[in-house]
Coordinates of C-alpha atoms in Angstrom, one line a residue:
M179 CA 0.1 0.3 -0.3
K180 CA 1.4 3.0 -1.3
V181 CA 1.3 6.1 1.5
A182 CA 1.0 9.7 0.3
R183 CA 3.4 12.0 1.1
Q184 CA 2.8 14.7 2.9
P185 CA 2.7 18.4 1.7
L186 CA 6.4 20.3 2.6
R187 CA 6.4 22.6 5.1
L188 CA 7.4 26.4 3.8
G189 CA 11.0 26.3 6.2
E190 CA 11.4 22.6 4.0
R191 CA 10.7 24.0 0.5
L192 CA 13.1 27.2 1.4
L193 CA 15.8 24.8 3.0
K194 CA 15.0 22.4 -0.3
A195 CA 16.1 25.4 -2.5
N196 CA 19.4 26.6 -0.6
I197 CA 17.5 29.5 -0.1
I198 CA 18.5 29.4 3.6
S199 CA 20.5 28.0 6.1
A200 CA 19.4 25.3 9.0
E201 CA 21.1 28.1 11.4
D202 CA 18.7 30.4 9.4
L203 CA 15.3 28.4 10.1
E204 CA 16.2 27.8 13.4
S205 CA 16.6 31.5 14.2
A206 CA 13.9 32.3 12.8
L207 CA 12.0 29.8 14.4
S208 CA 13.4 30.8 17.7
R209 CA 11.9 34.5 17.6
Q210 CA 8.9 33.6 15.9
D211 CA 7.8 31.8 19.1
G212 CA 5.9 34.1 21.0
K213 CA 4.9 36.4 17.9
S214 CA 2.6 35.7 15.6
S215 CA 4.0 37.0 12.6
R216 CA 4.8 34.3 10.2
L217 CA 7.7 32.1 9.3
G218 CA 8.1 34.0 5.7
E219 CA 7.3 37.2 7.2
M220 CA 10.0 36.7 10.2
L221 CA 13.0 35.7 7.5
V222 CA 12.2 38.4 5.5
E223 CA 12.4 41.0 8.9
L224 CA 16.1 39.8 9.7
G225 CA 17.3 40.0 6.6
M226 CA 18.1 35.8 5.6
L227 CA 16.4 36.6 2.4
T228 CA 13.8 39.2 0.2
E229 CA 10.4 39.1 -0.3
E230 CA 11.5 38.5 -3.9
Q231 CA 12.7 35.8 -3.4
L232 CA 10.4 34.2 -0.8
L233 CA 7.3 35.5 -3.1
P234 CA 7.9 32.3 -5.7
I235 CA 8.6 29.5 -2.8
V236 CA 5.2 31.3 -0.8
A237 CA 3.3 30.6 -4.5
E238 CA 4.2 26.9 -4.4
H239 CA 3.7 26.3 -0.7
L240 CA 0.4 28.0 -1.2
N241 CA -0.8 27.2 -4.7
L242 CA -1.8 30.9 -4.9
N243 CA -1.1 33.3 -7.6
T244 CA 1.8 36.3 -4.9
T245 CA 2.3 39.9 -5.7
R246 CA 4.8 42.4 -3.9
L247 CA 2.6 45.5 -4.0
R248 CA 3.9 48.8 -5.9
D249 CA 2.5 52.3 -7.4
G250 CA 1.1 51.9 -10.6
M251 CA -0.3 48.9 -10.3
V252 CA -3.5 49.6 -7.9
D253 CA -6.3 51.6 -9.7
P254 CA -7.2 54.0 -7.2
N255 CA -11.1 53.6 -8.5
V256 CA -11.2 50.1 -7.2
V257 CA -8.9 50.2 -4.6
K258 CA -11.9 52.6 -3.0
L259 CA -14.7 50.1 -2.9
L260 CA -13.2 48.7 0.3
P261 CA -13.7 51.5 3.4
R262 CA -9.4 51.7 4.7
E263 CA -11.1 50.3 8.1
K264 CA -11.4 47.1 6.7
C265 CA -9.0 47.2 4.4
E266 CA -6.7 47.1 7.7
T267 CA -8.7 44.3 9.5
L268 CA -8.9 41.8 6.7
G269 CA -6.1 42.1 5.9
A270 CA -6.8 42.8 2.1
L271 CA -6.1 45.5 -0.9
P272 CA -8.3 45.8 -3.9
L273 CA -5.8 46.1 -6.5
F274 CA -7.8 46.3 -10.0
K275 CA -11.0 44.9 -12.1
V276 CA -10.9 42.9 -15.3
R277 CA -14.2 42.4 -16.5
G278 CA -16.1 41.7 -13.6
I279 CA -13.5 40.6 -11.5
V280 CA -11.6 42.1 -8.8
T281 CA -7.7 40.9 -7.7
V282 CA -7.5 41.6 -3.6
A283 CA -4.1 41.2 -2.0
M284 CA -4.5 39.2 1.2
T285 CA -2.8 37.9 3.8
E286 CA -5.0 34.8 4.2
P287 CA -6.5 34.0 0.6
H288 CA -6.7 30.6 1.4
D289 CA -9.7 31.6 4.0
L290 CA -12.7 31.5 2.1
R291 CA -14.3 33.5 5.0
L292 CA -13.1 36.0 4.1
V293 CA -13.3 36.1 1.0
D294 CA -16.5 35.5 1.0
E295 CA -17.1 38.9 3.4
I296 CA -15.3 40.4 0.5
E297 CA -17.5 40.0 -2.4
R298 CA -20.0 40.9 0.0
I299 CA -19.1 44.0 0.5
L300 CA -18.1 44.6 -3.1
R301 CA -20.7 42.3 -4.5
L302 CA -18.2 41.9 -7.3
R303 CA -16.2 38.3 -7.6
V304 CA -13.2 38.3 -6.1
R305 CA -9.6 36.6 -7.2
P306 CA -7.6 36.2 -4.5
V307 CA -3.2 36.2 -4.4
F308 CA -1.0 36.3 -1.8
A309 CA 1.0 39.4 0.1
F310 CA 2.5 40.0 3.0
R311 CA 0.9 41.7 5.3
G312 CA 3.6 44.6 6.0
N313 CA 3.2 45.5 2.4
I314 CA 0.0 45.5 2.3
E315 CA -0.3 47.9 5.1
R316 CA 2.1 49.8 3.7
M317 CA 0.3 50.0 0.2
T318 CA -3.4 50.3 2.1
K319 CA -1.3 53.5 3.9
R320 CA -0.5 55.1 0.6
C321 CA -3.7 54.2 -1.5
F322 CA -5.5 56.0 1.4
E323 CA -3.4 59.3 1.5
E324 CA -4.5 63.0 0.2
G325 CA -3.2 63.0 -3.4
F326 CA -4.0 59.2 -4.6
A327 CA -7.2 59.8 -6.0
V328 CA -8.2 59.9 -9.3
D329 CA -11.0 61.6 -11.2
S330 CA -12.9 59.5 -13.8
V331 CA -10.5 57.6 -15.2
T332 CA -10.9 53.7 -15.4
A333 CA -8.3 51.1 -15.5
D334 CA -10.4 48.2 -16.5
M335 CA -8.0 46.8 -18.9
D336 CA -9.6 43.8 -20.4
E337 CA -6.7 41.4 -22.2
A338 CA -5.2 42.5 -25.6
S339 CA -6.2 45.6 -24.6
I340 CA -3.3 47.4 -25.6
E341 CA -0.3 46.7 -28.5
L342 CA 2.5 48.8 -28.5
K343 CA 3.1 48.8 -32.8
A344 CA 7.1 48.8 -32.8
D345 CA 9.7 46.5 -32.4
P346 CA 7.9 43.2 -31.5
S347 CA 11.6 41.9 -30.0
E348 CA 11.6 45.3 -27.5
F349 CA 8.3 45.4 -26.9
D350 CA 4.7 43.1 -26.8
L351 CA 2.0 44.4 -24.8
R352 CA 0.1 42.6 -27.2
S353 CA -1.4 40.7 -24.1
V354 CA -1.5 42.3 -21.3
T355 CA -3.4 39.3 -18.7
V356 CA -4.3 39.7 -14.7
E357 CA -0.6 38.5 -14.4
D358 CA 1.2 40.6 -16.2
L359 CA -0.4 43.8 -14.1
V360 CA 0.5 42.1 -10.9
N361 CA 4.0 41.1 -11.6
G362 CA 5.0 43.2 -14.5
S363 CA 7.1 46.4 -13.9
P364 CA 4.7 49.1 -12.6
V365 CA 6.2 52.2 -14.2
I366 CA 5.1 49.6 -18.1
N367 CA 1.4 49.3 -16.1
L368 CA 1.4 52.7 -15.2
V369 CA 2.3 54.3 -18.7
N370 CA -0.3 51.7 -20.6
Y371 CA -2.8 53.0 -17.8
L372 CA -2.7 56.2 -18.9
V373 CA -2.5 55.7 -22.9
L374 CA -5.2 53.4 -22.8
S375 CA -7.3 55.7 -20.1
A376 CA -6.5 58.4 -22.7
A377 CA -8.4 56.7 -26.0
R378 CA -11.4 55.7 -24.3
L379 CA -12.4 59.0 -22.3
G380 CA -11.7 60.8 -26.0
A381 CA -8.4 63.2 -24.7
S382 CA -6.7 65.3 -27.0
D383 CA -3.4 64.9 -24.9
I384 CA -1.8 63.9 -21.8
H385 CA 0.5 65.8 -19.3
I386 CA 2.9 64.0 -17.2
E387 CA 4.0 67.3 -15.4
P388 CA 7.1 67.1 -12.4
D389 CA 5.9 69.0 -9.2
R390 CA 7.9 69.4 -6.4
R391 CA 5.7 66.7 -4.1
F392 CA 4.2 64.8 -7.1
T393 CA 4.1 63.8 -10.3
V394 CA 0.4 65.6 -12.0
V395 CA -1.0 63.4 -15.0
R396 CA -3.6 65.5 -16.5
L397 CA -5.9 64.8 -19.8
R398 CA -7.8 67.2 -22.2
I399 CA -10.7 66.0 -22.3
D400 CA -13.0 68.3 -24.4
G401 CA -10.5 71.2 -25.2
L402 CA -10.3 71.6 -20.9
L403 CA -7.3 69.8 -18.5
R404 CA -8.6 67.5 -15.9
E405 CA -6.2 66.4 -13.4
V406 CA -6.4 63.0 -13.4
L407 CA -3.7 60.9 -11.1
R408 CA -0.8 62.0 -9.0
P409 CA 1.8 59.3 -8.8
R410 CA 4.3 59.3 -6.3
R411 CA 7.4 62.0 -7.4
D412 CA 9.8 58.9 -7.2
M413 CA 8.4 57.9 -9.7
H414 CA 8.2 60.7 -12.2
A415 CA 11.7 60.0 -13.8
A416 CA 11.1 56.4 -14.0
I417 CA 8.1 57.2 -16.3
V418 CA 9.6 59.4 -18.2
S419 CA 12.6 57.1 -19.3
R420 CA 9.4 54.6 -20.3
V421 CA 7.8 57.0 -22.8
K422 CA 11.4 58.0 -24.2
V423 CA 12.0 54.3 -24.7
M424 CA 8.5 53.6 -26.0
A425 CA 9.5 56.2 -28.7
K426 CA 12.6 55.8 -29.3
M427 CA 13.8 59.0 -27.6
D428 CA 17.6 59.8 -26.0
I429 CA 17.1 58.8 -22.7
A430 CA 20.1 60.0 -21.4
E431 CA 19.1 63.6 -22.5
H432 CA 17.6 65.7 -20.1
R433 CA 18.4 69.4 -21.0
R434 CA 16.9 69.9 -24.5
P435 CA 13.3 69.1 -25.9
Q436 CA 12.6 66.2 -27.8
D437 CA 10.0 65.0 -30.4
G438 CA 9.0 61.3 -30.7
R439 CA 6.0 59.2 -32.1
I440 CA 4.7 56.0 -31.0
N441 CA 2.0 53.4 -32.6
V442 CA -0.6 52.0 -30.7
V443 CA -3.4 49.6 -30.9
A444 CA -5.7 49.9 -27.5
D445 CA -9.2 48.2 -27.2
G446 CA -8.5 47.3 -31.1
R447 CA -8.4 50.7 -32.6
E448 CA -5.1 52.6 -34.2
I449 CA -3.8 55.6 -32.2
D450 CA -1.0 57.9 -32.8
L451 CA 0.6 59.1 -29.7
R452 CA 2.9 62.4 -30.9
I453 CA 5.6 62.9 -28.1
N454 CA 7.3 66.1 -26.4
T455 CA 9.4 66.5 -23.7
L456 CA 10.6 69.5 -22.4
P457 CA 13.2 70.6 -19.6
T458 CA 11.9 72.3 -16.7
V459 CA 13.2 74.0 -13.4
N460 CA 11.3 70.6 -11.6
G461 CA 12.3 68.2 -14.1
E462 CA 11.3 67.2 -17.5
K463 CA 7.5 67.5 -18.9
V464 CA 6.3 65.4 -21.1
V465 CA 2.8 66.0 -23.2
M466 CA 1.4 63.0 -25.5
R467 CA -0.8 63.6 -28.5
V468 CA -3.5 61.5 -29.1
L469 CA -4.4 61.2 -32.5
D470 CA -7.7 58.6 -33.2
R471 CA -8.3 58.4 -36.3
R472 CA -11.9 56.8 -35.2
R473 CA -12.8 59.3 -33.0
V474 CA -12.7 62.1 -35.7
S475 CA -14.8 62.6 -38.6
F476 CA -13.2 64.4 -42.3
D477 CA -16.7 64.8 -43.6
L478 CA -18.0 68.5 -43.6
T479 CA -21.6 67.9 -42.5
T480 CA -21.0 65.7 -39.7
L481 CA -18.6 68.9 -38.4
G482 CA -21.7 71.4 -37.1
M483 CA -21.8 73.9 -39.3
P484 CA -24.9 75.8 -40.5
E485 CA -26.3 74.9 -43.8
N486 CA -25.6 78.6 -44.9
V487 CA -21.8 78.6 -44.0
L488 CA -21.1 75.1 -45.3
G489 CA -23.2 76.0 -48.9
I490 CA -20.8 79.3 -49.1
F491 CA -17.8 77.1 -48.2
R492 CA -18.5 74.4 -51.0
Q493 CA -18.7 77.2 -53.2
M494 CA -15.0 78.3 -52.0
L495 CA -14.0 75.1 -52.6
S496 CA -15.5 74.6 -55.8
R497 CA -13.5 77.8 -57.4
P498 CA -10.4 76.5 -59.5
H499 CA -7.9 78.6 -57.6
G500 CA -7.9 81.4 -54.8
L501 CA -6.7 81.4 -51.5
I502 CA -9.0 79.8 -48.3
L503 CA -8.3 80.6 -44.9
V504 CA -9.1 78.9 -41.9
T505 CA -8.8 81.0 -38.8
G506 CA -8.8 80.0 -35.3
P507 CA -6.8 79.4 -31.8
T508 CA -4.9 76.2 -31.1
G509 CA -7.0 73.7 -30.2
S510 CA -10.1 75.0 -32.5
G511 CA -10.6 72.3 -34.8
K512 CA -8.7 74.2 -37.9
T513 CA -6.8 71.2 -38.6
T514 CA -9.6 68.6 -39.0
T515 CA -11.8 71.2 -40.9
L516 CA -8.8 71.3 -43.5
Y517 CA -8.3 67.6 -43.8
S518 CA -12.6 67.8 -44.5
A519 CA -12.3 70.3 -47.1
L520 CA -9.8 68.0 -49.0
E521 CA -11.7 64.8 -48.3
L522 CA -14.5 66.2 -50.4
I523 CA -12.4 67.8 -52.9
K524 CA -10.0 64.9 -54.1
G525 CA -10.4 62.3 -56.7
V526 CA -8.3 60.5 -59.4
H527 CA -8.2 63.7 -61.6
R528 CA -6.7 66.4 -58.9
N529 CA -3.2 66.5 -57.2
I530 CA -3.2 67.6 -54.0
V531 CA 0.0 68.2 -52.2
T532 CA 0.0 69.2 -48.3
I533 CA 3.2 70.8 -46.5
E534 CA 2.3 70.1 -42.8
D535 CA 4.2 70.2 -39.3
P536 CA 3.4 67.9 -38.2
V537 CA 1.4 65.4 -40.5
E538 CA -1.2 64.7 -38.2
Y539 CA -3.8 62.3 -40.4
Q540 CA -2.5 60.2 -43.1
L541 CA -5.1 60.8 -46.0
E542 CA -5.6 58.5 -49.1
L543 CA -4.9 60.2 -52.6
I544 CA -3.2 63.4 -51.1
N545 CA 0.5 63.7 -51.5
Q546 CA 1.8 65.1 -47.9
V547 CA 4.7 66.4 -46.5
Q548 CA 6.2 67.0 -43.3
V549 CA 8.4 69.9 -42.2
N550 CA 11.7 69.3 -41.4
E551 CA 14.0 72.2 -39.4
A552 CA 17.0 69.7 -39.6
A553 CA 17.0 69.2 -43.4
S554 CA 16.1 72.8 -43.5
V555 CA 12.6 71.6 -44.9
H556 CA 11.0 74.8 -44.0
F557 CA 6.9 75.8 -44.9
A558 CA 8.7 78.4 -47.3
E559 CA 11.2 75.6 -49.4
A560 CA 8.6 73.2 -49.2
L561 CA 5.8 75.6 -51.1
R562 CA 8.1 76.1 -54.1
A563 CA 9.2 72.7 -54.1
I564 CA 5.2 71.8 -54.3
L565 CA 4.9 74.1 -57.2
R566 CA 6.5 72.5 -59.1
Q567 CA 5.4 69.2 -59.0
D568 CA 2.2 70.5 -61.1
P569 CA -0.3 70.6 -57.8
D570 CA -3.7 71.6 -58.3
V571 CA -4.6 71.9 -54.8
I572 CA -2.0 72.8 -52.1
M573 CA -2.6 72.6 -48.3
V574 CA -0.2 74.6 -46.4
G575 CA -0.5 73.9 -42.3
E576 CA 0.2 76.9 -41.8
I577 CA 1.2 80.6 -42.5
R578 CA 3.7 81.7 -39.9
D579 CA 5.6 83.8 -41.8
S580 CA 6.0 86.7 -44.9
E581 CA 7.6 84.6 -46.8
T582 CA 5.3 81.9 -46.6
A583 CA 2.4 84.3 -46.6
H584 CA 4.1 85.6 -50.0
V585 CA 4.6 82.4 -51.6
A586 CA 1.2 81.0 -51.1
C587 CA -1.0 83.8 -51.8
Q588 CA 0.8 83.6 -55.9
A589 CA 0.8 80.4 -55.5
S590 CA -3.3 80.9 -55.7
L591 CA -2.9 83.5 -58.6
T592 CA -0.8 81.1 -60.7
G593 CA -3.7 78.6 -61.2
H594 CA -4.0 77.0 -57.9
L595 CA -6.6 76.3 -55.0
V596 CA -4.2 77.1 -51.4
L597 CA -5.9 76.4 -48.6
S598 CA -4.4 77.0 -45.2
T599 CA -4.6 78.6 -41.3
L600 CA -4.0 81.6 -39.5
H601 CA -4.2 82.1 -35.9
T602 CA -6.3 85.2 -35.6
N603 CA -9.7 85.9 -33.9
D604 CA -11.8 86.4 -36.7
S605 CA -12.5 85.8 -40.1
A606 CA -11.7 89.4 -41.0
A607 CA -8.6 89.7 -38.6
S608 CA -6.8 86.9 -41.6
I609 CA -6.8 90.4 -44.1
T610 CA -5.4 92.6 -41.7
R611 CA -3.0 89.8 -40.7
L612 CA -1.7 88.9 -43.8
I613 CA -1.1 92.9 -44.5
D614 CA 0.4 93.2 -41.6
M615 CA 2.8 90.3 -42.6
G616 CA 3.7 92.3 -45.5
V617 CA 1.6 90.9 -48.7
P618 CA 0.8 94.0 -50.9
S619 CA -2.6 94.3 -50.9
Y620 CA -3.5 94.8 -54.4
L621 CA -2.0 91.1 -54.5
L622 CA -4.0 89.9 -52.1
A623 CA -7.4 91.4 -52.8
S624 CA -6.8 89.7 -56.1
A625 CA -5.9 85.7 -54.0
F626 CA -8.7 85.7 -51.4
S627 CA -11.3 83.8 -51.8
G628 CA -12.8 83.7 -47.9
A629 CA -11.9 82.8 -44.7
V630 CA -13.4 80.9 -42.0
A631 CA -13.2 81.3 -38.2
Q632 CA -14.1 78.5 -36.0
R633 CA -14.0 78.0 -32.5
L634 CA -15.4 74.5 -30.4
V635 CA -17.7 74.5 -27.7
R636 CA -18.8 72.0 -25.3
T637 CA -22.6 70.3 -26.0
I638 CA -24.6 69.6 -22.3
C639 CA -24.3 66.4 -21.4
P640 CA -27.3 64.2 -22.2
N641 CA -28.0 62.7 -18.5
C642 CA -28.0 65.9 -16.6
R643 CA -29.1 68.6 -18.1
T644 CA -31.7 71.0 -16.4
N645 CA -33.2 74.2 -17.0
Y646 CA -32.1 77.5 -16.0
F647 CA -31.9 81.2 -16.1
P648 CA -29.0 83.4 -16.6
S649 CA -27.6 86.4 -14.9
A650 CA -27.9 89.9 -16.1
E651 CA -24.2 90.2 -16.7
V652 CA -24.4 87.0 -18.8
F653 CA -27.0 88.5 -20.8
R654 CA -25.3 91.9 -21.4
T655 CA -21.8 90.0 -22.5
V656 CA -23.6 88.7 -24.9
K657 CA -25.3 90.8 -26.3
Y658 CA -28.8 88.9 -25.9
S659 CA -31.5 90.7 -27.5
G660 CA -34.3 88.0 -27.3
D661 CA -36.9 86.4 -24.3
F662 CA -35.0 87.1 -20.7
R663 CA -37.8 85.0 -19.6
R664 CA -37.0 82.0 -21.4
P665 CA -34.8 79.1 -19.7
F666 CA -32.0 77.9 -21.3
V667 CA -30.1 74.7 -20.4
R668 CA -26.8 74.1 -18.9
G669 CA -25.9 70.4 -16.9
E670 CA -25.8 70.0 -13.5
G671 CA -22.8 67.4 -12.8
C672 CA -23.0 63.9 -12.9
P673 CA -20.1 61.0 -12.8
Q674 CA -20.7 60.3 -16.7
C675 CA -19.2 63.8 -17.5
S676 CA -16.8 64.0 -14.2
D677 CA -19.2 66.5 -12.7
T678 CA -18.2 68.9 -15.8
G679 CA -22.0 69.1 -17.3
Y680 CA -20.3 68.8 -20.4
K681 CA -20.1 66.4 -22.8
G682 CA -18.8 66.2 -26.3
Q683 CA -17.4 69.2 -28.8
I684 CA -19.3 71.1 -31.8
G685 CA -18.0 73.5 -33.5
L686 CA -18.6 77.4 -33.9
Y687 CA -18.3 79.0 -37.2
E688 CA -18.5 82.4 -39.0
I689 CA -17.7 83.1 -43.0
L690 CA -16.7 85.8 -44.9
N691 CA -17.2 85.1 -48.4
S692 CA -15.1 87.0 -51.2
S693 CA -16.7 89.6 -53.5
P694 CA -16.0 92.5 -55.7
E695 CA -17.2 95.0 -52.7
L696 CA -14.7 93.3 -50.3
R697 CA -11.6 92.6 -52.8
E698 CA -12.2 97.1 -53.5
L699 CA -12.1 97.1 -49.4
I700 CA -8.9 95.2 -49.2
T701 CA -7.1 97.2 -52.3
R702 CA -7.6 100.5 -50.3
G703 CA -6.4 99.1 -47.4
A704 CA -9.9 99.5 -45.1
S705 CA -9.3 98.6 -41.2
L706 CA -10.6 95.6 -39.7
N707 CA -13.9 97.2 -38.2
E708 CA -14.4 98.3 -41.7
V709 CA -14.1 94.7 -42.9
R710 CA -16.2 93.5 -39.9
A711 CA -19.0 96.5 -40.5
W712 CA -19.1 94.9 -44.5
S713 CA -19.9 91.8 -43.1
Q714 CA -22.3 92.2 -40.9
T715 CA -24.3 94.5 -43.6
N716 CA -23.7 91.6 -46.5
G717 CA -25.3 89.2 -44.1
G718 CA -22.4 87.5 -42.3
T719 CA -22.7 86.3 -38.8
T720 CA -20.1 86.2 -35.7
L721 CA -19.0 83.5 -33.8
L722 CA -21.3 84.8 -31.0
S723 CA -23.7 85.0 -32.4
E724 CA -24.2 81.9 -33.7
G725 CA -22.9 80.6 -30.1
V726 CA -26.0 82.5 -29.1
V727 CA -28.2 80.7 -31.2
L728 CA -26.6 77.4 -30.6
A729 CA -27.5 77.8 -26.8
E730 CA -30.9 79.1 -27.5
R731 CA -31.3 75.4 -29.3
G732 CA -30.3 73.6 -25.5
M733 CA -26.7 72.5 -26.8
T734 CA -24.6 74.6 -25.2
S735 CA -24.9 77.4 -22.4
L736 CA -24.1 80.8 -22.7
E737 CA -21.7 80.7 -20.0
E738 CA -19.5 78.4 -22.4
V739 CA -20.5 80.4 -25.2
V740 CA -19.2 83.7 -23.6
R741 CA -15.8 81.0 -22.6
V742 CA -15.1 80.7 -25.9
A743 CA -16.7 83.6 -28.6
V744 CA -16.2 86.3 -26.2
F745 CA -12.7 87.7 -27.5
E746 CA -13.2 91.7 -27.3

């Protein structure tokens, strides 16, 4: 008859693995007498071995997964599901949630009574993993400190949720599993977490900023920055280095700005990340521009242009030559409007060439050129070269200097349709801006086809919209002339909109179309106010009036219109 072998005790396993000596074991056992600490914890406390050496043996001994808790592997939204006093009483700490299952670090993961108690409180299934009591106590204190909180960022990372499209031999994130998150590098997990959260929340930028006490992470959502995370300050250098490695930048260079690019797949969709680092007094700041093609529509009919503006804009684009400008501040959607215009007019019968800094989205049937300062490829030089490529349509990413302005105007007079952007407050100011750049008024009068000014306003969250009556000050600011007793709409704030009251954006547009009268005004050097007055007299609208119309239709609030469209 075969006698069943008794499982080895922890001390015997450590001896068999030659991790400790018999004298070490005897010393730890003698010190353990009369104390509540376990043998493994006593050995670590005495310095006879490290947690990293002990955890694999404990995993084999308990037949459970084990982990050593570190910053970056705890989801701040999930950890707060279990009150702090319960964490301390039960010796447990929730880590993260994947597909409705919460992974919880526990000192007694084999105790089914404790697991049932945690599931009752969380109302979710629990997957226990072992961690040492001291490790859980230290991390519990850290997780409930001020500054560890996250505002509405989810870390519910499914398998294969993020993949880095780079050299597979260097980076293989195609299967981000639960075990990877438990045992992987906390810095890698944190960077993956930020990219995935930005993609899911529709953020346009990720800001990783060094502060004196924390690293501050902010996401730009619907045009405004929102703080989402504050990792410990001592993690900042590692986070920056991880981003630099992913973007193939020089990790040893800390004194100069650097640029890089990363292509990832998050939740099954390709996303480009444009990276820039900037040295500051507290360390390097990283900004990651999130370019998600699936979130951007290059269809003029879906941009929110009113029918009257859209009709005039299409007429401009149908002309064989001329200069068409899109104006507005950074982040107002100018590039999206230009791309949408190119999508409308492109075809196999047209040669369309762009010069951009940088190329944000790649379009089919369009030849896109990127500015390269190192190779002395500037806007003006590239534009001259493009003119020798037999183009029909030219898109210049931005008119920044006098030389580019001159070449763009001359190109529009020689049979080319030229589209570009300017940073001005309204459409009329584009004329005076080009004249200030040194373009002769007679040349601009012949070249100018029209200008579109635009802004992006946040739309009311549909989940928490409510009626309200704006103050008299707001009415005065927007020069409102309608019924002052009518209610307007705003959002009260809810979890779906992170208590902002807004969800999504829509465009405000005003258009200035060229005509013989306008060309005459430009030729004789009319002032900005004269051009604006002419536009108003000839049926033109303003960004402010268009914003008020959107507020009256219940799409945005008057306060949001004031924030975006009041500039003088």
